[in-house]
Coordinates of C-alpha atoms in Angstrom, one line a residue:
X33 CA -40.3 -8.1 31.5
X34 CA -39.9 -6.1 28.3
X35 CA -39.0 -7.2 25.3
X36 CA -36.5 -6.3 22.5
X37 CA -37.8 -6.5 18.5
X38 CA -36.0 -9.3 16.6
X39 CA -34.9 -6.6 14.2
X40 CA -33.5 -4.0 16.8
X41 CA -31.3 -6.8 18.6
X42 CA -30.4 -8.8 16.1
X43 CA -29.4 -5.3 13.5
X44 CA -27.6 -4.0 17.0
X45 CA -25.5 -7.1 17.8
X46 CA -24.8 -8.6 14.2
X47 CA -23.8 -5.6 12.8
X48 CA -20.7 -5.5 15.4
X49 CA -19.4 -9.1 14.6
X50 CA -20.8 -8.7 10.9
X51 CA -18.1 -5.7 10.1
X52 CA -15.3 -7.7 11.3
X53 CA -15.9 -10.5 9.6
X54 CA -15.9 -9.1 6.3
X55 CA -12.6 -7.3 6.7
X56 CA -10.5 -10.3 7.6
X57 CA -11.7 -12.0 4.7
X58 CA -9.8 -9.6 2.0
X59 CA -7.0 -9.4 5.1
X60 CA -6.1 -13.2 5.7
X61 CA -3.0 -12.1 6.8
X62 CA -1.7 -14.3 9.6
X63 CA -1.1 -13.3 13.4
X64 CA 2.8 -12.6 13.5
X65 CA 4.8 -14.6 11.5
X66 CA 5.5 -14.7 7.6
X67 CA 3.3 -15.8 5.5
X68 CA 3.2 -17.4 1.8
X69 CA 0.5 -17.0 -1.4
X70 CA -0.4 -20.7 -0.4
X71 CA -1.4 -20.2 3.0
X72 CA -2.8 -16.8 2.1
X73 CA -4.9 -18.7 -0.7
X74 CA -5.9 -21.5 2.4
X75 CA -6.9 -19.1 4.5
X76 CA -9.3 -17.0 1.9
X77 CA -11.0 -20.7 1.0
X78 CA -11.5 -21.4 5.2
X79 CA -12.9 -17.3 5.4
X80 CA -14.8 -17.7 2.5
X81 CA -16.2 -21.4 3.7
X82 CA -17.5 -19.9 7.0
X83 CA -18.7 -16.4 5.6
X84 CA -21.0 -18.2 3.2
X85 CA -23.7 -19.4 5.6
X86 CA -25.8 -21.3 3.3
X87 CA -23.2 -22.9 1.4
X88 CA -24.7 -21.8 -1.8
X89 CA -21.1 -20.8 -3.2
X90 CA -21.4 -16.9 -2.8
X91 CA -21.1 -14.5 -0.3
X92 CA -24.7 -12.2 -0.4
X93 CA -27.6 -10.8 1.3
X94 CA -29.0 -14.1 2.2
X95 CA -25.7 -15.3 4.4
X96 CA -26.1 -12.1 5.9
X97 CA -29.6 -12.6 7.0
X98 CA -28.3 -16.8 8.1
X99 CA -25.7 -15.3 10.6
X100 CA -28.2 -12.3 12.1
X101 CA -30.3 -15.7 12.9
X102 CA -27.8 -17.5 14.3
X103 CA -27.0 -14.9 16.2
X104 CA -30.3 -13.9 17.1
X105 CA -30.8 -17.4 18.5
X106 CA -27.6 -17.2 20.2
X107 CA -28.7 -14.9 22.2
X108 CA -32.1 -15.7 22.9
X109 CA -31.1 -18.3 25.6
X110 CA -34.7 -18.9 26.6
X111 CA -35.9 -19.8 23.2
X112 CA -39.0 -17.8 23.2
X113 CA -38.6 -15.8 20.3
X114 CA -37.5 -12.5 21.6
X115 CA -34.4 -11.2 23.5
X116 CA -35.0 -10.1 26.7
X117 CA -33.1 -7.0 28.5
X118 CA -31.2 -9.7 29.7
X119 CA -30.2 -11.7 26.9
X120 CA -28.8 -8.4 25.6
X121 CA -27.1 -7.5 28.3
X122 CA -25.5 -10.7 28.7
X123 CA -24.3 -11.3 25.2
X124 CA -23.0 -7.9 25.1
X125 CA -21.0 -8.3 28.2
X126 CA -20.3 -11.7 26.5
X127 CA -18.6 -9.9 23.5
X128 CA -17.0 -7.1 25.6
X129 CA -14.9 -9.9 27.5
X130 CA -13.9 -11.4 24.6
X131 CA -13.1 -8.6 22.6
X132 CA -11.0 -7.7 25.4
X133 CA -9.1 -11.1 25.5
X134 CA -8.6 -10.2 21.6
X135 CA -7.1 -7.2 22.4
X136 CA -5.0 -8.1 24.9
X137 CA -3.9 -11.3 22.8
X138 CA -2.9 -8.7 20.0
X139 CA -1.0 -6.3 22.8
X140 CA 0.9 -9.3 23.8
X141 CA 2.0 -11.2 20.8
X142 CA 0.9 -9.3 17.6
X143 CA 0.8 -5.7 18.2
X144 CA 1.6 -4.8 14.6
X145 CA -1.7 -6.1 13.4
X146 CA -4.4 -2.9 12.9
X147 CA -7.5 -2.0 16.1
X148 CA -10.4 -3.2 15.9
X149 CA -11.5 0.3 14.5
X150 CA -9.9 -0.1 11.2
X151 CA -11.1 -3.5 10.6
X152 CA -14.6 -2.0 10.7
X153 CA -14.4 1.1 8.2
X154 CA -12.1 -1.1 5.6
X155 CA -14.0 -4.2 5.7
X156 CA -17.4 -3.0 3.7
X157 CA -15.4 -1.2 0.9
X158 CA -13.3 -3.8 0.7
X159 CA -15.8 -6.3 0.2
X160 CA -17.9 -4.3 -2.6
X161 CA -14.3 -4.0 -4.3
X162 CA -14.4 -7.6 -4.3
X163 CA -17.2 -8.2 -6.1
X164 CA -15.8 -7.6 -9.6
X165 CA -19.0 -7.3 -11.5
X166 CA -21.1 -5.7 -9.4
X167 CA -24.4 -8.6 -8.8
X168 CA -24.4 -8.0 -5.0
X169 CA -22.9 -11.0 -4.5
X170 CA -19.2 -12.7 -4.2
X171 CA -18.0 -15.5 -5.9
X172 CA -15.2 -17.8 -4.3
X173 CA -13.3 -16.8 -7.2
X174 CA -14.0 -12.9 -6.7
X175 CA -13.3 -13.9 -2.5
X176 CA -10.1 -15.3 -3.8
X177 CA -9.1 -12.5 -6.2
X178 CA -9.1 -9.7 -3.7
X179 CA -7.7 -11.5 -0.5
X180 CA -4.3 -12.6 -3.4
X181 CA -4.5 -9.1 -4.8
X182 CA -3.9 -7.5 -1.2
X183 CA -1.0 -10.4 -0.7
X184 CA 0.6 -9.5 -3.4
X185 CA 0.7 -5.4 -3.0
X186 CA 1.7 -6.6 0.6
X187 CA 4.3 -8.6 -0.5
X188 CA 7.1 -5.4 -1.7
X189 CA 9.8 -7.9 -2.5
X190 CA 7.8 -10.1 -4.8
X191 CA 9.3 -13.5 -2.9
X192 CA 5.9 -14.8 -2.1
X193 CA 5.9 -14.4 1.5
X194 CA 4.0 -11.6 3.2
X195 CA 6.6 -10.4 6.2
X196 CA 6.2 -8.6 9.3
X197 CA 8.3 -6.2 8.3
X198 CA 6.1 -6.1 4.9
X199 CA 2.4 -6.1 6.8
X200 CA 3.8 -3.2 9.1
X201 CA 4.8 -1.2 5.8
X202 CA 1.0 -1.7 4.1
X203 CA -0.6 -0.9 7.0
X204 CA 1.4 2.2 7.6
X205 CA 1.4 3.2 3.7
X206 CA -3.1 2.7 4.2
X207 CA -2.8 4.3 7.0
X208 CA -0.9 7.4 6.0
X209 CA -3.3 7.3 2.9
X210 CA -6.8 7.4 5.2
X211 CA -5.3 10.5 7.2
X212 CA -4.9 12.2 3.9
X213 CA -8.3 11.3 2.7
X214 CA -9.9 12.7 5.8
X215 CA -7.9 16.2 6.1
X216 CA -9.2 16.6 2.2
X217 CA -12.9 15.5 3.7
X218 CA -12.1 18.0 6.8
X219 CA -10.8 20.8 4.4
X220 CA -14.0 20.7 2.2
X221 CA -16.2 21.1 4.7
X222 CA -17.8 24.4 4.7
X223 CA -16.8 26.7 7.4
X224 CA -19.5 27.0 10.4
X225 CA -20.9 30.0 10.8
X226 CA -19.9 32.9 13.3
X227 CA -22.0 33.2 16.1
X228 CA -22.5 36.8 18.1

């Protein structure tokens, strides 16, 4: 039976549930229903709590490396060290059936919340916007800073609480700005060449 490299499965897999993770951490916004800066705040400190592996008070490289081994050994159901064909297989068939329970969760009771798509390409710059001076690594007070600061450009009327009405309104207004960004991209593209 042959064998898949620690690095190869675990870089394939983690990098998958690693991307969403570190969007909903800036995100925090709740599944629906309204939300206030004190829940918002609550649910950056639980985000933050489970996204630093190693407890060490930041968010760097090294909880990064902690979930691709707990992940790695997730999947390695036999124990032996390596990740067979069908470890893979399986855990990605695990994940597709939950991400499709996740999707269908989100048709049927929060479809104004963004696709899994957009969680991916935010979530990286948002966390380096996070970390405020720039060591690699993010503070629970940098965590907290950036998860408030998005509550609070969420939150138009300046009440406190984050609406539906007021998530659909950012998400619109980011999404309206990435479409711009990527006809500029699109437009400075050189032209390809004519063929004959």
């Amino acid at each position: 039976m042959r064998k898949l490299t620690l690095s190869i499965a675990a870089a394939t897999i983690a990098t998958a549930g690693l991307a969403g993770a570190a969007y909903a951490a800036p995100g925090m916004m709740t599944k629906g229903g309204d939300q206030t800066r004190a829940q918002a705040t609550a649910k950056a400190d639980a985000m933050f709590a489970k996204m630093d592996a190693n407890g060490d008070g930041k968010i760097d490289q090294s909880d990064r490396t902690a979930r691709k081994a707990k992940m790695f050994d997730r999947i390695d159901t036999d124990k032996n060290g390596s990740i067979s064909r069908e470890e893979f297989a399986a855990a990605g068939k695990q994940k597709r059936a939950l991400d499709g329970e996740v999707r269908g969760e989100r048709r049927g009771k929060h479809s104004d919340r963004m696709g899994k798509r957009g969680h991916r390409g935010g979530g990286m710059a948002m966390m380096k916007m996070a970390d405020t001076n720039k060591d690699g690594a993010i503070s629970k007070a940098e965590f907290q800073t950036a998860a408030l600061k998005r509550f609070d450009a969420t939150d138009a009327n300046k009440d406190g609480t984050v609406t539906a009405t007021e998530r659909k309104a950012a998400r619109d207004a980011m999404k309206a700005k990435w479409q711009q960004m990527r006809a500029q991209k699109q437009a400075q593209k050189p032209a390809a060449p004519a063929t004959n």
